[in-house]
Short mmCIF file of C-alpha atoms and ligand atoms in Angstrom, two decimals:
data_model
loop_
_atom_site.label_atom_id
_atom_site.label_comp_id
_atom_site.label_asym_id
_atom_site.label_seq_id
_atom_site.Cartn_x
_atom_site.Cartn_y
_atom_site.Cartn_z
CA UNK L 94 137.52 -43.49 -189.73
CA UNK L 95 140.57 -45.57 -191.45
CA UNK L 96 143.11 -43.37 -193.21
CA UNK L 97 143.28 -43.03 -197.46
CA UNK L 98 145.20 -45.98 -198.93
CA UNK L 99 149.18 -45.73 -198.66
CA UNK L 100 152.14 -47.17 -199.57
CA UNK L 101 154.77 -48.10 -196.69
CA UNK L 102 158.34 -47.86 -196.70
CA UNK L 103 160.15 -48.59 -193.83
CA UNK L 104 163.94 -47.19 -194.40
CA UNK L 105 167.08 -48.59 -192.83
CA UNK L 106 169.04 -45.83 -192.77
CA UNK L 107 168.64 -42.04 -192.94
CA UNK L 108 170.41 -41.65 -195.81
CA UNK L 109 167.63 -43.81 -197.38
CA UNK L 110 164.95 -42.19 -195.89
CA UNK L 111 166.22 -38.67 -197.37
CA UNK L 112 165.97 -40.87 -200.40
CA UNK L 113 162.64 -42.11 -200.49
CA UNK L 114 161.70 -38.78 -199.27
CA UNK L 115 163.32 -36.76 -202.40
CA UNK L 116 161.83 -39.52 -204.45
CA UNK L 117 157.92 -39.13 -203.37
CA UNK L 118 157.13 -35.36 -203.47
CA UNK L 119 153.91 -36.56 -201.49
CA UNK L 120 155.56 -38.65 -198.54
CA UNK L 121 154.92 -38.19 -194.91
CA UNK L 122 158.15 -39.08 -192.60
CA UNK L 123 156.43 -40.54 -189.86
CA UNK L 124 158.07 -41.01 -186.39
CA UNK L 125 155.89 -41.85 -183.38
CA UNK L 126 152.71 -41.48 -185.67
CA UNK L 127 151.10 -39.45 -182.77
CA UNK L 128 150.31 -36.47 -184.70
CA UNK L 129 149.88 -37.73 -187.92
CA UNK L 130 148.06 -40.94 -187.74
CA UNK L 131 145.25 -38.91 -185.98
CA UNK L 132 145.43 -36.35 -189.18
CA UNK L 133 145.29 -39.19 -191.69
CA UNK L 134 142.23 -41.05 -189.42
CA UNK L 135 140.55 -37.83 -190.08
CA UNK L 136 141.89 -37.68 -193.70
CA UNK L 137 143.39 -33.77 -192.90
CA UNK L 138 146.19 -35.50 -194.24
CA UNK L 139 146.31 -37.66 -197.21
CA UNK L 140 149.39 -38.63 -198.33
CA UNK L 141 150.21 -41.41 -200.66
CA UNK L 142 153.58 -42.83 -198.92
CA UNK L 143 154.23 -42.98 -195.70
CA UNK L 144 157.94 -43.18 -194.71
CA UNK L 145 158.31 -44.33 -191.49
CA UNK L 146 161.39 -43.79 -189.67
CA UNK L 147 160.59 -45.41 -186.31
CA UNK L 148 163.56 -47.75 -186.76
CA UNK L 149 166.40 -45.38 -187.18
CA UNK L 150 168.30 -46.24 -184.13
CA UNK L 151 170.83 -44.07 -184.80
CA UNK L 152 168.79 -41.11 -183.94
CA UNK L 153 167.72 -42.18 -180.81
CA UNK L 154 170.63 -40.70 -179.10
CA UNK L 155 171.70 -38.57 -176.68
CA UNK L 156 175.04 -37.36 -176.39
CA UNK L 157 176.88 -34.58 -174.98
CA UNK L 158 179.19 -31.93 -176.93
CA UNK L 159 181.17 -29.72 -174.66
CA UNK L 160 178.99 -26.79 -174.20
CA UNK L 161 175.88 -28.83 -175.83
CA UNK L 162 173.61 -31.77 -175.20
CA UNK L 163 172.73 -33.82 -178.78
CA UNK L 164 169.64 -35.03 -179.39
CA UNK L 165 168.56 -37.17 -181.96
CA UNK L 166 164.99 -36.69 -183.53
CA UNK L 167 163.79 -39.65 -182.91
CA UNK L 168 164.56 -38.97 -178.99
CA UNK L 169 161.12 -39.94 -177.58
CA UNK L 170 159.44 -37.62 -175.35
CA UNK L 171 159.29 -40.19 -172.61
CA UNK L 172 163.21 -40.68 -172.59
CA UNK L 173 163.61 -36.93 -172.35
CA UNK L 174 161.50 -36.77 -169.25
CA UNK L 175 163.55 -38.98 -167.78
CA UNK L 176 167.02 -39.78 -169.50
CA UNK L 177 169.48 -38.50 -165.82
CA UNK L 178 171.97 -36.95 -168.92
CA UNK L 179 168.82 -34.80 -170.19
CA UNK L 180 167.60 -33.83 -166.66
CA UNK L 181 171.37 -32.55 -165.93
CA UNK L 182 171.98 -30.69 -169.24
CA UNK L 183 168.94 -29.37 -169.91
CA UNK L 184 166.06 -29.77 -167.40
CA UNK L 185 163.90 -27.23 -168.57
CA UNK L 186 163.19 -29.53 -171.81
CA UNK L 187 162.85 -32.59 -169.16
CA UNK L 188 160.45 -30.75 -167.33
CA UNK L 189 158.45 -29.78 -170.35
CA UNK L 190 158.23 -33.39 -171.69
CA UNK L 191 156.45 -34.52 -168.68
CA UNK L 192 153.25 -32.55 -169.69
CA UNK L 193 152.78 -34.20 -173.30
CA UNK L 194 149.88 -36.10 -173.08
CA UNK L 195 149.42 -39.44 -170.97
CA UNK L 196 152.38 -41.75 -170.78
CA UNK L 197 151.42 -44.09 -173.72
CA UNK L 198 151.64 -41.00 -175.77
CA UNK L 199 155.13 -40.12 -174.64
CA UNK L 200 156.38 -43.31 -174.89
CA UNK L 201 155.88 -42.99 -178.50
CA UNK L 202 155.75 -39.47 -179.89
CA UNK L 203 159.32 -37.76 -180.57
CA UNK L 204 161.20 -34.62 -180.27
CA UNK L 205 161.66 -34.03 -184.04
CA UNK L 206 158.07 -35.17 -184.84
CA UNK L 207 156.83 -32.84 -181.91
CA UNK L 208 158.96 -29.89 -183.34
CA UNK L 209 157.97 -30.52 -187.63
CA UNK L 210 154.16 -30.58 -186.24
CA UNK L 211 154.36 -27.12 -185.11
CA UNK L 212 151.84 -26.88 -182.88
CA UNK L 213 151.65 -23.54 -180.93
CA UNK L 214 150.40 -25.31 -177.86
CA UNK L 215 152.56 -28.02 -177.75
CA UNK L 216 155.68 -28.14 -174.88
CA UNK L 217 158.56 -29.23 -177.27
CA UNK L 218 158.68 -25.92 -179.69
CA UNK L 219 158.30 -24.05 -176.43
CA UNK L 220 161.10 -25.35 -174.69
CA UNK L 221 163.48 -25.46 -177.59
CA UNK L 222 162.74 -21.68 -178.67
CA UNK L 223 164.15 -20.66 -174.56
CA UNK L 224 166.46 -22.80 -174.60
CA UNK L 225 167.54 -21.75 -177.88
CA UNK L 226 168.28 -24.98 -179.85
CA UNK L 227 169.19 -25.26 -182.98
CA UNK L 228 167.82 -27.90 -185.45
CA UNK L 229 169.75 -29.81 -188.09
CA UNK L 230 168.25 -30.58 -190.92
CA UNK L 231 168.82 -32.50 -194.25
CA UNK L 232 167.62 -32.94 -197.59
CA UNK L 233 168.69 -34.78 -200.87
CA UNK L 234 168.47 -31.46 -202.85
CA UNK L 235 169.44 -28.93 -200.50
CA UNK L 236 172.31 -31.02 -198.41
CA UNK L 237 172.44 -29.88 -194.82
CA UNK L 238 171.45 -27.30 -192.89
CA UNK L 239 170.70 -25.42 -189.57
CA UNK L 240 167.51 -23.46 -188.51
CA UNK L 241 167.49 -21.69 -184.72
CA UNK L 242 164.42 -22.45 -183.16
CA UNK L 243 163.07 -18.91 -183.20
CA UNK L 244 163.29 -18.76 -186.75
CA UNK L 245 161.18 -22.91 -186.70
CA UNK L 246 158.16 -22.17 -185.97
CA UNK L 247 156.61 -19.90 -188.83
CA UNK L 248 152.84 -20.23 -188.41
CA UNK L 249 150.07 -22.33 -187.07
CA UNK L 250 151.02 -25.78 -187.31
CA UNK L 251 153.61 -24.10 -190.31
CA UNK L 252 157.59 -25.00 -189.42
CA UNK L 253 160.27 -23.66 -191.69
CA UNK L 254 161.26 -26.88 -192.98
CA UNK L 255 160.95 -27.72 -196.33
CA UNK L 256 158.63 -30.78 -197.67
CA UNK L 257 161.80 -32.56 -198.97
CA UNK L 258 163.54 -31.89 -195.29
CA UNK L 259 164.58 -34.03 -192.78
CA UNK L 260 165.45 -33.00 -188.54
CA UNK L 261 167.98 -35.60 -187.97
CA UNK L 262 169.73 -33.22 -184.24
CA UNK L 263 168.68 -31.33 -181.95
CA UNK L 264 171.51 -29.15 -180.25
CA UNK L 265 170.55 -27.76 -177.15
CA UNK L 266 172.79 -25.04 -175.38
CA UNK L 267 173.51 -26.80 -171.95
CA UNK L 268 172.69 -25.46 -168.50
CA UNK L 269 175.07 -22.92 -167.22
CA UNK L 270 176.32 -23.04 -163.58
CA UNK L 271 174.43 -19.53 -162.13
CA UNK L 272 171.05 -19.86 -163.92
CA UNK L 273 167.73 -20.50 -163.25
CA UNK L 274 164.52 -22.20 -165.26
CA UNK L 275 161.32 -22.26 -164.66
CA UNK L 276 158.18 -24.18 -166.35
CA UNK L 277 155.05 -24.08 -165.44
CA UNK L 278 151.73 -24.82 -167.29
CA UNK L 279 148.15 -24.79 -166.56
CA UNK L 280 145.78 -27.45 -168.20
CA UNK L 281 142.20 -28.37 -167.62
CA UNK L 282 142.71 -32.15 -166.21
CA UNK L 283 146.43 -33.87 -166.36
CA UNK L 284 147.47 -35.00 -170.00
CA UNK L 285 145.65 -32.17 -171.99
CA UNK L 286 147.40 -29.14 -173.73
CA UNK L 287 147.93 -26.84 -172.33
CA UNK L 288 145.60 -23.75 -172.09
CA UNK L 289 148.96 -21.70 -171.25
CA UNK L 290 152.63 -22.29 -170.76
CA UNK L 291 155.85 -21.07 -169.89
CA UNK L 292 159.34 -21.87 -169.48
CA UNK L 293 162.12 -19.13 -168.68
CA UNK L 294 166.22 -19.51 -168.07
CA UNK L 295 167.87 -16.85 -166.00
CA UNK L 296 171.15 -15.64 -164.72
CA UNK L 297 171.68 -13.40 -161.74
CA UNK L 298 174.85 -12.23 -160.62
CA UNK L 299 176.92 -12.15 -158.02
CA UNK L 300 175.55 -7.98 -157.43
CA UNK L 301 172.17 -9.60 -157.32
CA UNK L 302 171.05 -8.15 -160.40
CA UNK L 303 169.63 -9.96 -163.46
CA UNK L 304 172.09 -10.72 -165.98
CA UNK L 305 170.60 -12.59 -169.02
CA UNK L 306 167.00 -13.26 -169.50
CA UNK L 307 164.96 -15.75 -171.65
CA UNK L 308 161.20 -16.39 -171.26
CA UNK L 309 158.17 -17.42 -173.90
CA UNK L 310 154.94 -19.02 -174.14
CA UNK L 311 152.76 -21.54 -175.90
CA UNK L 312 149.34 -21.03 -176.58
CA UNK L 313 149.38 -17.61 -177.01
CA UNK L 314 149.49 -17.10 -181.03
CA UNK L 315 150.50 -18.96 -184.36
CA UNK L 316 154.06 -20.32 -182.78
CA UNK L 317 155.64 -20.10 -179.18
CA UNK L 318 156.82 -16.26 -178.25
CA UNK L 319 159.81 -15.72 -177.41
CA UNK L 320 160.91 -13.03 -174.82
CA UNK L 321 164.69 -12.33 -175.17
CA UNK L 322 164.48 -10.20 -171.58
CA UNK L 323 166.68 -7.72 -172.45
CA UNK L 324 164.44 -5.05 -170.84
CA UNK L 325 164.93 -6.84 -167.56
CA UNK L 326 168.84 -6.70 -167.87
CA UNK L 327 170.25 -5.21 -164.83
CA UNK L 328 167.31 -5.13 -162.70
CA UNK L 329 166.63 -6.65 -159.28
CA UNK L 330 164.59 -9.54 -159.20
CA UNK L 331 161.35 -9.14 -156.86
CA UNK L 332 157.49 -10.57 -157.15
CA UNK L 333 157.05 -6.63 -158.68
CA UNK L 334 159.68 -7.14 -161.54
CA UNK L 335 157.95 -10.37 -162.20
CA UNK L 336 154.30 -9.07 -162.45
CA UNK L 337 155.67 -6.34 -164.81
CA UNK L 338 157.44 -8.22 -167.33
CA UNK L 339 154.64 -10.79 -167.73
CA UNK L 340 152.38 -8.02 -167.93
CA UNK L 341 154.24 -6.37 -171.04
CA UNK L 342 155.31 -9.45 -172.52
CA UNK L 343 151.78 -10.82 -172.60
CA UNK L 344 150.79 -7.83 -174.31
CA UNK L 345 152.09 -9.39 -177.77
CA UNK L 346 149.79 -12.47 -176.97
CA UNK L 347 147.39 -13.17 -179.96
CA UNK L 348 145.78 -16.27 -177.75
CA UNK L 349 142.85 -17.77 -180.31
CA UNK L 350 140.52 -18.84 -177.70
CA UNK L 351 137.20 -18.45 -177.27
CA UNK L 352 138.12 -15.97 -174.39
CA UNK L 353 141.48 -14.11 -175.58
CA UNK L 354 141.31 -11.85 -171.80
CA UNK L 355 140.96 -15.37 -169.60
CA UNK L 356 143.83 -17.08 -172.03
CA UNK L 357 145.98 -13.85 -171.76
CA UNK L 358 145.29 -13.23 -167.76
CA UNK L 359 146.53 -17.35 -167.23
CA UNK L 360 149.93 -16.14 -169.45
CA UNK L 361 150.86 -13.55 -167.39
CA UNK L 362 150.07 -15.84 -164.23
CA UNK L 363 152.45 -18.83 -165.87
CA UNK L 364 155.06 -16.20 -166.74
CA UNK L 365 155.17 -14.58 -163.12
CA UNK L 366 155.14 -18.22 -161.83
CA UNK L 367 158.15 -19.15 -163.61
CA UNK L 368 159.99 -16.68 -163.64
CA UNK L 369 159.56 -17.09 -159.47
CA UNK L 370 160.37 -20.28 -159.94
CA UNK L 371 163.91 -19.69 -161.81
CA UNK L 372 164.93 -17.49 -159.33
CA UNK L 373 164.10 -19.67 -156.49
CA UNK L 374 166.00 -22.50 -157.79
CA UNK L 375 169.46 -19.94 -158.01
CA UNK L 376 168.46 -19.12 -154.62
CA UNK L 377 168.18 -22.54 -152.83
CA UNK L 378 171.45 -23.68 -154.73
CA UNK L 379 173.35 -20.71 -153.90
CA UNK L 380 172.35 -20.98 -149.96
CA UNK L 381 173.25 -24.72 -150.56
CA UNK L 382 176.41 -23.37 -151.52
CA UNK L 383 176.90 -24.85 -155.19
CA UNK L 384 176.56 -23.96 -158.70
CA UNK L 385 173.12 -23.43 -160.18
CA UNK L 386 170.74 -25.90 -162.25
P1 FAD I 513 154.40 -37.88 -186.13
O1 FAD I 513 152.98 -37.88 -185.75
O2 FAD I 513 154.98 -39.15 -186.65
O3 FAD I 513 154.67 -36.74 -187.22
C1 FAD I 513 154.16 -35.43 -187.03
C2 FAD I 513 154.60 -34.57 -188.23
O4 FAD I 513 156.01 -34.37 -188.19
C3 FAD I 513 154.33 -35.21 -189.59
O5 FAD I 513 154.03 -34.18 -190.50
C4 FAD I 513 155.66 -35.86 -189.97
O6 FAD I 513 155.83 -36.00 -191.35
C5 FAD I 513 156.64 -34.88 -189.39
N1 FAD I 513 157.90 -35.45 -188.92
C6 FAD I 513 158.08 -36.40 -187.98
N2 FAD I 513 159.37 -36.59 -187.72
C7 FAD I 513 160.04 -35.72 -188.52
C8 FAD I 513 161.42 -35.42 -188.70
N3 FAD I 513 162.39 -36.03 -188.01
N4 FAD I 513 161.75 -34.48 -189.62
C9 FAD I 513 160.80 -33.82 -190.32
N5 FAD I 513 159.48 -34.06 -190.19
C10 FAD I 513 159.11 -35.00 -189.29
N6 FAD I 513 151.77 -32.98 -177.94
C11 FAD I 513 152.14 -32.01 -177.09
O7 FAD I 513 153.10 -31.32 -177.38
N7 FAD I 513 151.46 -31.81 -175.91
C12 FAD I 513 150.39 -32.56 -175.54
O8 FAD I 513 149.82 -32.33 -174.46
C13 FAD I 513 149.96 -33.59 -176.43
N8 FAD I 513 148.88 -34.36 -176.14
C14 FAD I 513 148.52 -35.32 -177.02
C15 FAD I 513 147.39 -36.08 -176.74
C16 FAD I 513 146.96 -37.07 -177.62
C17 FAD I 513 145.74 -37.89 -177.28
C18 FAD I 513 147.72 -37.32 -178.81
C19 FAD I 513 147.30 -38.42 -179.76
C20 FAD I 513 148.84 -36.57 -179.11
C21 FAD I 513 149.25 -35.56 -178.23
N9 FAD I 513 150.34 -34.77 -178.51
C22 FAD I 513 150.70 -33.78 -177.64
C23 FAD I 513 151.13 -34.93 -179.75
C24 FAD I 513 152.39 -35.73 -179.50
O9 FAD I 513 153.31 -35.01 -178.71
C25 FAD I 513 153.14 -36.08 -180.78
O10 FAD I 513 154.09 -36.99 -180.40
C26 FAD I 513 153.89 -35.01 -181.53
O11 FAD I 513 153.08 -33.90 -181.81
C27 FAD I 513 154.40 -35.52 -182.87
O12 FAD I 513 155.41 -36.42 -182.66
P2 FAD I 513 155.43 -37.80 -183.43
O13 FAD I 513 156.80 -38.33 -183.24
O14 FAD I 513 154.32 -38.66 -183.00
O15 FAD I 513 155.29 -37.31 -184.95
#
C-alpha cells in the first residue's frame, strides 16, 4: 500500500523545522523514516505534512562534555554502533545499537526517531533509561526543555513529548572508571526485536561489594523497566545474587506475549546474563590492572 497524500517540507535549519512544526498541528518530523514510513504504508498514520529533518547536519553530532557524551538526534543508529568516541563513553548504548534491525536499517534510522517512537521492544529507550540520559527538547510554544529518560517513555508506543516538540540532544552520563555494563538480548533469528533484553551498569568497590546498581528491560510491558538496584547495594556479587535480583525484578514484568511465563522466564535469563557480564568486564580490567569500561 502507498501512504495518504502529503505535503513535503524539507527544513534547513532546526529553528525552521520547530517552525513548520508549530505551524501544522498535523505534521510528522520525520528522520530516518524507518518507523514511520512503514505506519503511513499501512495508513496507522496519516498525517498531512511531513517534515523531514534528514538534512539537519547539525544534529548529527557527537561531542563530548566533561562528564557527558552529546548526541545529536539525528545520530544514526549505525554511527553509534560504531563511532570509537561512542564505544569509549558509553558502550552500553554502542552495544545496544548493534541489534536494531539489519544494517540497511541502521544506516538510516536515528537515535531521536528511535526514542519519540517509543517502542517497548526497541534497544534505544532501553539503553538510554540505564544509562540515564536525559533528552532535550524544543518547541515554538513551550521553548526548551529537559525530560530524564525514565520519565520518556509513558506508554506503548506513548513518549512524553508533546506533538509540537522537538529532541534536538541526547546527554548521556559517561562511563565511569570502576563500572561494569552488560547487554544482552535474545531474538528469534539476527535483525528481529527482541523477544527480551537487558542492559545493566555497575560499580563494585574496592571491599568487593556492590556499590551502585542500574539494570532494566525491554519487552517486558508498555515502556522499558527500570531497576534502580538499590536493594543490591552493599552486597557481594555471586551467580546467587544474580539469579535473585532478576528473579524479583522480573516480577514487575507485564510481558504482552502470547506466553507471558516463557517471555518472563527469558527476562530473568537476560538479566542474570548481564548482570554476569558487567561484573566480568570490572573483573578482567581490574586483573589487567586498569580502570574499568
Ligand atoms: P522515523 O521513522 O522517521 O520517526 C519515528 C517517529 O518519531 C515519528 O513519529 C516521528 O515523527 C518521530 N520523530 C523522529 N525524529 C524525531 C525527533 N527528533 N523529535 C521528535 N520526534 C521525532 N528498531 C529497534 O529498536 N529494534 C529493531 O530491532 C528494529 N528492527 C526494525 C526492523 C525493520 C524491518 C524496520 C523497518 C525497522 C526496525 N526498527 C527497529 C525501527 C528503527 O530502529 C527505526 O529507526 C526507529 O524506530 C525510528 O527511527 P527513525 O529515525 O527511522 O524515525
Amino acid at each position: 500500500m502507498k501512504p495518504a497524500p502529503f505535503h513535503y517540507l524539507r527544513p534547513d535549519s532546526v529553528g525552521e523545522a520547530l517552525e513548520q512544526l508549530a505551524r501544522h498541528p498535523d505534521a510528522k518530523l520525520m528522520a530516518g523514516g524507518q518507523s514511520l514510513m512503514a505506519l503511513m504504508n499501512l495508513r496507522l498514520a496519516r498525517p498531512s505534512v511531513i517534515i523531514d529533518i534528514g538534512g539537519l547536519i547539525e544534529l548529527k553530532r557527537v561531542f563530548d562534555d566533561t562528564d557527558d557524551l552529546i548526541l545529536g538526534a539525528l545520530v544514526t543508529h549505525r554511527s553509534v554502533e560504531v563511532d570509537p568516541l561512542i564505544a569509549a563513553r558509553a558502550p552500553l548504548l554502542a552495544a545496544a545499537a548493534g541489534h536494531i534491525g539489519h544494517i540497511g536499517i541502521r544506516n538510516r534510522g536515528t537515535l531521536g526517531g528511535s526514542v519519540a517512537h517509543a517502542d517497548p521492544a526497541a534497544e534505544m529507550p532501553l539503553a538510554t533509561v540505564v544509562l540515564g540520559a536525559t533528552f532535550h527538547a524544543e518547541s515554538v510554544g513551550g521553548g526548551r526543555r529537559t525530560v530524564a529518560a525514565e520519565d520518556m517513555f509513558v506508554s506503548f508506543y506513548t513518549s512524553a513529548l508533546a506533538p509540537d516538540e522537538m529532541i534536538t540532544w541526547v546527554s548521556i552520563p559517561a562511563i565511569q572508571h570502576g563500572q561494569g555494563w552488560g547487554f544482552v538480548e535474545y531474538a528469534r533469528q539476527h535483525g528481529d526485536y527482541g523477544l527480551a533484553g537487558a542492559g545493566c551498569l555497575l560499580s563494585v568497590g574496592r571491599d568487593g561489594r556492590i556499590e551502585s546498581l542500574r539494570a532494566g528491560v525491554l519487552s517486558a510491558a508498555d515502556r522499558p523497566l527500570l531497576f534502580k538496584g538499590d536493594d543490591a547495594i552493599g552486597e557481594r556479587p555471586s551467580t546467587r545474587l544474580w539469579r535473585a535480583l532478576a528473579k524479583r525484578w522480573a516480577a514487575a514484568a507485564e510481558p504482552s506475549s502470547d506466553d507471558p511465563d516463557y517471555s518472563r522466564q527469558l527476562c530473568i535469563a537476560a538479566l542474570e546474563e548481564s548482570l554476569a557480564e558487567a561484573h566480568r568486564r570490572i573483573e578482567t580490567e581490574r586483573e589487567a590492572g586498569h580502570g574499568v569500561n
